[in-house]
């Protein structure tokens, strides 16, 4: 398998917000009661395992030739979920390992990175804590991971899930800026030590590519590789709100990564979509429509970046 990966000459990176991938047990320190069997959503073990296997199917379908090498995930509740996902779902034969954060987020959601040890040899990982500014709730840590790829180079990966736009874009912008500040502190430090470092920053930023916060990130010698990414079936973003496509998920790369980009796209086959009767066209087929359960996938679509080695 190692030889086939080496001969293929590509590394595939995927980013996905899984949309509330919770287990069915209550964590007394977190506000996770919405996703319990006795709660209004009736989040049962059967629904949990259906969600795990649907998400696995979604990710495995991103590649026509093998499996993704690295997968950045948002909205994963805990280590139990990641262990079930990597060891017991449809991903169980893929051989993935993972690292994840343990954040102070009130609902208990975190970010994680799945990686194939045959194409990414883990060197180091740790969480970057974001200090809340005035009026901001505790948020997700940023996950930092470094590893050696098949060329022998070190790849540095940051996984981000910034605060939502709840309360309005202008009201919530300082909260996302706080995440960007913490992220860029680490990127500046890394680039000062190694100007030609291979860096990927990925996740759900809850902001468009032209927003002030994302422009700030781009000004730190990073390029938004997925700014113009599109998908099949008329898909023009990773998320759809009131009939309008938005790209709030992004994958950035340092100059040394940009030179290796082969293709970028939003993965949007028909089975990940559903017709949107009110506005026309398609939207991501999510797990709940309001409070009504359907065995869907996520309200976000995966981003795929294929790099030449």
Short mmCIF file of C-alpha atoms in Angstrom, two decimals:
data_model
loop_
_atom_site.label_atom_id
_atom_site.label_comp_id
_atom_site.label_asym_id
_atom_site.label_seq_id
_atom_site.Cartn_x
_atom_site.Cartn_y
_atom_site.Cartn_z
CA UNK A 1 0.00 0.00 0.00
CA UNK A 2 2.88 2.36 0.84
CA UNK A 3 4.38 1.76 -2.61
CA UNK A 4 1.08 2.40 -4.38
CA UNK A 5 0.67 5.69 -2.50
CA UNK A 6 4.22 6.71 -3.34
CA UNK A 7 3.72 5.92 -7.02
CA UNK A 8 0.40 7.78 -7.18
CA UNK A 9 2.24 11.02 -6.37
CA UNK A 10 -0.73 12.68 -4.66
CA UNK A 11 -1.91 13.54 -1.16
CA UNK A 12 -5.64 14.06 -0.61
CA UNK A 13 -6.83 16.36 2.19
CA UNK A 14 -10.53 16.55 3.17
CA UNK A 15 -12.33 18.94 5.53
CA UNK A 16 -15.85 18.33 6.89
CA UNK A 17 -18.13 19.74 9.57
CA UNK A 18 -19.96 16.55 10.63
CA UNK A 19 -22.93 18.41 12.18
CA UNK A 20 -23.44 17.37 15.80
CA UNK A 21 -21.71 14.00 15.90
CA UNK A 22 -22.62 13.20 19.51
CA UNK A 23 -22.73 9.90 21.32
CA UNK A 24 -25.83 8.92 23.33
CA UNK A 25 -24.39 9.35 26.84
CA UNK A 26 -24.65 12.43 29.04
CA UNK A 27 -21.50 14.27 30.08
CA UNK A 28 -22.45 16.01 33.32
CA UNK A 29 -19.93 18.80 32.61
CA UNK A 30 -21.38 19.65 29.19
CA UNK A 31 -24.67 20.87 27.71
CA UNK A 32 -25.28 17.76 25.57
CA UNK A 33 -28.74 16.74 26.78
CA UNK A 34 -30.29 17.52 23.36
CA UNK A 35 -28.57 14.40 22.02
CA UNK A 36 -29.78 11.72 24.44
CA UNK A 37 -32.26 8.87 23.83
CA UNK A 38 -34.88 10.38 26.15
CA UNK A 39 -34.56 13.92 24.74
CA UNK A 40 -36.82 15.52 22.12
CA UNK A 41 -34.55 14.41 19.28
CA UNK A 42 -34.61 10.78 20.52
CA UNK A 43 -30.91 10.35 19.73
CA UNK A 44 -30.70 6.57 20.05
CA UNK A 45 -27.79 4.16 19.56
CA UNK A 46 -29.31 3.10 16.25
CA UNK A 47 -29.33 6.71 15.01
CA UNK A 48 -25.82 7.27 16.36
CA UNK A 49 -24.39 4.32 14.45
CA UNK A 50 -26.31 5.30 11.34
CA UNK A 51 -24.71 8.75 11.58
CA UNK A 52 -21.23 7.25 12.01
CA UNK A 53 -21.60 4.97 9.01
CA UNK A 54 -23.19 7.66 6.84
CA UNK A 55 -20.33 10.04 7.64
CA UNK A 56 -17.81 7.29 6.89
CA UNK A 57 -19.50 6.62 3.54
CA UNK A 58 -19.42 10.35 2.78
CA UNK A 59 -15.69 10.61 3.45
CA UNK A 60 -14.69 7.41 1.65
CA UNK A 61 -16.58 8.56 -1.44
CA UNK A 62 -14.38 11.67 -1.71
CA UNK A 63 -11.65 9.66 -3.49
CA UNK A 64 -11.96 7.56 -6.62
CA UNK A 65 -8.52 6.01 -6.11
CA UNK A 66 -8.04 4.92 -2.52
CA UNK A 67 -8.87 6.83 0.67
CA UNK A 68 -8.20 10.42 1.80
CA UNK A 69 -4.81 10.76 3.48
CA UNK A 70 -5.86 13.44 5.98
CA UNK A 71 -9.35 14.43 7.16
CA UNK A 72 -10.03 17.52 9.29
CA UNK A 73 -13.29 17.15 11.24
CA UNK A 74 -15.45 19.65 13.12
CA UNK A 75 -18.32 19.02 15.59
CA UNK A 76 -17.07 15.75 17.08
CA UNK A 77 -18.14 15.33 20.70
CA UNK A 78 -15.36 13.29 22.30
CA UNK A 79 -12.77 10.52 22.15
CA UNK A 80 -15.45 7.82 22.39
CA UNK A 81 -17.01 9.07 19.17
CA UNK A 82 -13.65 9.19 17.38
CA UNK A 83 -12.76 5.70 18.58
CA UNK A 84 -16.10 4.32 17.36
CA UNK A 85 -15.74 6.23 14.12
CA UNK A 86 -12.21 5.08 13.30
CA UNK A 87 -12.38 1.54 14.73
CA UNK A 88 -15.99 0.33 14.44
CA UNK A 89 -17.74 2.19 11.62
CA UNK A 90 -17.35 1.68 7.87
CA UNK A 91 -13.92 3.30 8.31
CA UNK A 92 -12.66 0.38 10.39
CA UNK A 93 -10.67 -1.23 7.55
CA UNK A 94 -9.09 2.06 6.41
CA UNK A 95 -6.43 1.99 9.12
CA UNK A 96 -6.90 5.59 10.24
CA UNK A 97 -5.41 7.01 13.42
CA UNK A 98 -6.61 10.27 14.98
CA UNK A 99 -5.79 13.14 17.28
CA UNK A 100 -8.32 15.58 18.72
CA UNK A 101 -8.84 18.45 21.16
CA UNK A 102 -10.54 18.54 24.56
CA UNK A 103 -12.00 22.02 24.52
CA UNK A 104 -13.94 24.11 27.04
CA UNK A 105 -16.81 24.46 24.53
CA UNK A 106 -20.04 24.46 26.54
CA UNK A 107 -21.73 21.80 24.39
CA UNK A 108 -18.64 19.63 24.43
CA UNK A 109 -17.87 19.64 20.70
CA UNK A 110 -14.30 19.43 19.43
CA UNK A 111 -12.19 19.17 16.30
CA UNK A 112 -10.10 16.21 15.16
CA UNK A 113 -7.73 15.03 12.47
CA UNK A 114 -7.91 11.56 10.96
CA UNK A 115 -4.73 10.49 9.24
CA UNK A 116 -3.46 7.44 7.35
CA UNK A 117 -0.16 6.32 8.93
CA UNK A 118 0.99 5.03 5.53
CA UNK A 119 1.12 8.59 4.16
CA UNK A 120 1.43 10.76 7.29
CA UNK A 121 3.78 9.84 10.14
CA UNK A 122 2.72 11.74 13.25
CA UNK A 123 5.43 13.86 14.89
CA UNK A 124 3.55 16.07 17.32
CA UNK A 125 0.10 17.38 18.24
CA UNK A 126 -1.35 19.76 20.80
CA UNK A 127 -4.27 22.09 21.41
CA UNK A 128 -4.16 25.86 21.19
CA UNK A 129 -6.50 27.42 23.75
CA UNK A 130 -8.41 30.53 22.66
CA UNK A 131 -8.84 33.07 25.48
CA UNK A 132 -12.39 34.51 25.26
CA UNK A 133 -12.81 38.23 24.76
CA UNK A 134 -15.59 40.23 26.41
CA UNK A 135 -19.02 38.70 25.83
CA UNK A 136 -17.58 35.52 24.28
CA UNK A 137 -18.39 32.02 25.50
CA UNK A 138 -15.60 29.41 25.79
CA UNK A 139 -14.96 28.04 22.32
CA UNK A 140 -13.23 25.16 20.57
CA UNK A 141 -9.47 24.81 20.85
CA UNK A 142 -7.43 24.93 17.65
CA UNK A 143 -5.79 21.58 16.89
CA UNK A 144 -2.16 21.66 15.75
CA UNK A 145 -0.63 18.53 14.21
CA UNK A 146 2.70 17.93 12.49
CA UNK A 147 3.77 14.85 10.58
CA UNK A 148 6.11 13.58 7.91
CA UNK A 149 4.65 12.92 4.44
CA UNK A 150 6.00 10.54 1.79
CA UNK A 151 8.43 13.09 0.34
CA UNK A 152 10.15 13.31 3.73
CA UNK A 153 8.88 16.86 4.29
CA UNK A 154 7.10 17.91 7.49
CA UNK A 155 3.48 19.00 7.06
CA UNK A 156 1.92 21.27 9.68
CA UNK A 157 -1.88 21.15 9.99
CA UNK A 158 -4.19 23.44 11.99
CA UNK A 159 -7.87 22.51 12.42
CA UNK A 160 -10.25 25.36 13.32
CA UNK A 161 -13.92 25.65 14.28
CA UNK A 162 -14.61 29.33 14.86
CA UNK A 163 -17.67 30.70 16.74
CA UNK A 164 -20.92 31.05 14.82
CA UNK A 165 -22.56 34.27 13.69
CA UNK A 166 -25.22 33.97 16.39
CA UNK A 167 -26.38 37.47 17.34
CA UNK A 168 -25.33 38.88 13.97
CA UNK A 169 -22.12 39.07 11.98
CA UNK A 170 -20.86 42.35 13.47
CA UNK A 171 -21.69 41.33 17.05
CA UNK A 172 -19.92 37.98 16.73
CA UNK A 173 -16.96 39.09 14.57
CA UNK A 174 -14.67 39.82 17.57
CA UNK A 175 -15.15 36.22 18.72
CA UNK A 176 -13.94 34.83 15.39
CA UNK A 177 -11.16 37.41 15.37
CA UNK A 178 -9.97 36.06 18.73
CA UNK A 179 -9.63 32.62 17.14
CA UNK A 180 -7.81 34.11 14.15
CA UNK A 181 -5.42 35.99 16.46
CA UNK A 182 -4.51 32.80 18.33
CA UNK A 183 -4.11 30.88 15.09
CA UNK A 184 -1.89 33.51 13.50
CA UNK A 185 0.32 33.77 16.59
CA UNK A 186 1.27 30.13 16.07
CA UNK A 187 1.62 30.48 12.30
CA UNK A 188 3.88 33.53 12.66
CA UNK A 189 6.04 31.66 15.16
CA UNK A 190 6.26 28.63 12.90
CA UNK A 191 7.15 30.70 9.83
CA UNK A 192 9.73 32.73 11.75
CA UNK A 193 11.50 29.48 12.62
CA UNK A 194 10.93 27.85 9.22
CA UNK A 195 10.02 30.36 6.43
CA UNK A 196 9.35 27.57 3.91
CA UNK A 197 7.18 25.46 6.22
CA UNK A 198 4.43 23.38 4.58
CA UNK A 199 1.25 24.58 6.34
CA UNK A 200 -2.43 23.71 5.90
CA UNK A 201 -5.17 25.46 7.90
CA UNK A 202 -8.65 23.96 7.57
CA UNK A 203 -12.05 24.00 9.21
CA UNK A 204 -15.38 25.73 9.66
CA UNK A 205 -14.62 29.44 10.03
CA UNK A 206 -18.28 30.57 9.98
CA UNK A 207 -17.18 33.35 7.62
CA UNK A 208 -16.92 33.89 3.87
CA UNK A 209 -13.61 34.18 2.07
CA UNK A 210 -13.91 37.97 1.73
CA UNK A 211 -14.74 38.62 5.39
CA UNK A 212 -12.38 40.79 7.46
CA UNK A 213 -11.38 37.86 9.67
CA UNK A 214 -10.44 35.58 6.78
CA UNK A 215 -8.62 38.38 5.02
CA UNK A 216 -6.63 38.85 8.21
CA UNK A 217 -5.66 35.17 8.16
CA UNK A 218 -4.72 35.35 4.48
CA UNK A 219 -2.38 38.26 5.24
CA UNK A 220 -0.20 35.88 7.24
CA UNK A 221 1.35 34.33 4.13
CA UNK A 222 -1.57 31.98 3.57
CA UNK A 223 -3.73 31.50 0.48
CA UNK A 224 -7.33 30.30 0.54
CA UNK A 225 -7.02 27.24 -1.71
CA UNK A 226 -10.77 26.55 -1.77
CA UNK A 227 -12.10 30.08 -2.29
CA UNK A 228 -13.38 29.23 -5.77
CA UNK A 229 -14.18 25.57 -5.15
CA UNK A 230 -17.41 24.27 -6.68
CA UNK A 231 -19.22 20.94 -6.69
CA UNK A 232 -21.42 18.77 -8.83
CA UNK A 233 -25.16 19.36 -9.25
CA UNK A 234 -24.93 23.16 -9.19
CA UNK A 235 -23.34 23.32 -5.74
CA UNK A 236 -21.55 26.64 -5.15
CA UNK A 237 -20.73 26.41 -1.44
CA UNK A 238 -20.34 24.04 1.49
CA UNK A 239 -23.49 25.24 3.29
CA UNK A 240 -26.90 26.53 2.18
CA UNK A 241 -28.99 29.02 4.15
CA UNK A 242 -32.40 30.26 2.98
CA UNK A 243 -31.70 29.19 -0.59
CA UNK A 244 -28.26 30.82 -0.81
CA UNK A 245 -25.02 28.87 -1.03
CA UNK A 246 -22.28 29.98 1.36
CA UNK A 247 -18.69 28.83 1.71
CA UNK A 248 -17.94 29.01 5.42
CA UNK A 249 -15.57 26.03 5.38
CA UNK A 250 -12.09 26.75 4.01
CA UNK A 251 -8.67 25.22 3.45
CA UNK A 252 -5.67 27.59 3.46
CA UNK A 253 -2.14 26.76 2.40
CA UNK A 254 1.31 28.31 2.75
CA UNK A 255 3.22 29.28 -0.45
CA UNK A 256 5.02 25.92 -0.51
CA UNK A 257 1.65 24.13 -0.43
CA UNK A 258 0.00 26.34 -3.05
CA UNK A 259 2.64 25.29 -5.56
CA UNK A 260 1.55 21.66 -5.12
CA UNK A 261 -2.23 22.07 -5.66
CA UNK A 262 -3.63 19.79 -8.34
CA UNK A 263 -7.39 20.19 -7.81
CA UNK A 264 -9.81 21.58 -5.22
CA UNK A 265 -13.54 20.93 -5.15
CA UNK A 266 -16.66 20.54 -3.02
CA UNK A 267 -17.73 16.91 -2.89
CA UNK A 268 -21.43 16.98 -3.78
CA UNK A 269 -22.73 13.75 -5.33
CA UNK A 270 -26.51 13.32 -5.45
CA UNK A 271 -26.66 11.01 -2.42
CA UNK A 272 -25.36 13.83 -0.15
CA UNK A 273 -28.08 16.21 -1.37
CA UNK A 274 -31.82 16.69 -1.18
CA UNK A 275 -34.19 18.86 -3.18
CA UNK A 276 -35.09 22.16 -1.55
CA UNK A 277 -38.73 22.73 -2.47
CA UNK A 278 -39.06 26.26 -1.11
CA UNK A 279 -36.07 27.79 -2.92
CA UNK A 280 -35.39 25.29 -5.67
CA UNK A 281 -32.23 23.34 -6.37
CA UNK A 282 -30.43 21.20 -3.83
CA UNK A 283 -29.15 21.52 -0.28
CA UNK A 284 -27.01 19.19 1.87
CA UNK A 285 -28.99 16.24 3.21
CA UNK A 286 -28.64 16.72 6.95
CA UNK A 287 -29.53 14.43 9.87
CA UNK A 288 -32.51 16.47 11.10
CA UNK A 289 -34.90 18.81 9.31
CA UNK A 290 -35.87 20.92 12.29
CA UNK A 291 -36.70 18.27 14.89
CA UNK A 292 -37.65 15.63 12.30
CA UNK A 293 -35.07 12.89 11.98
CA UNK A 294 -33.94 11.65 8.61
CA UNK A 295 -30.95 9.33 8.05
CA UNK A 296 -28.89 12.02 6.34
CA UNK A 297 -25.28 13.15 6.52
CA UNK A 298 -24.49 16.77 7.47
CA UNK A 299 -25.64 20.32 6.81
CA UNK A 300 -22.14 20.93 5.39
CA UNK A 301 -20.45 19.35 2.38
CA UNK A 302 -16.83 18.12 2.32
CA UNK A 303 -14.01 20.17 0.85
CA UNK A 304 -11.33 18.23 -1.03
CA UNK A 305 -7.79 19.41 -1.85
CA UNK A 306 -5.58 17.15 -3.93
CA UNK A 307 -1.86 17.93 -3.74
CA UNK A 308 0.98 16.76 -5.99
CA UNK A 309 3.89 15.35 -4.02
#
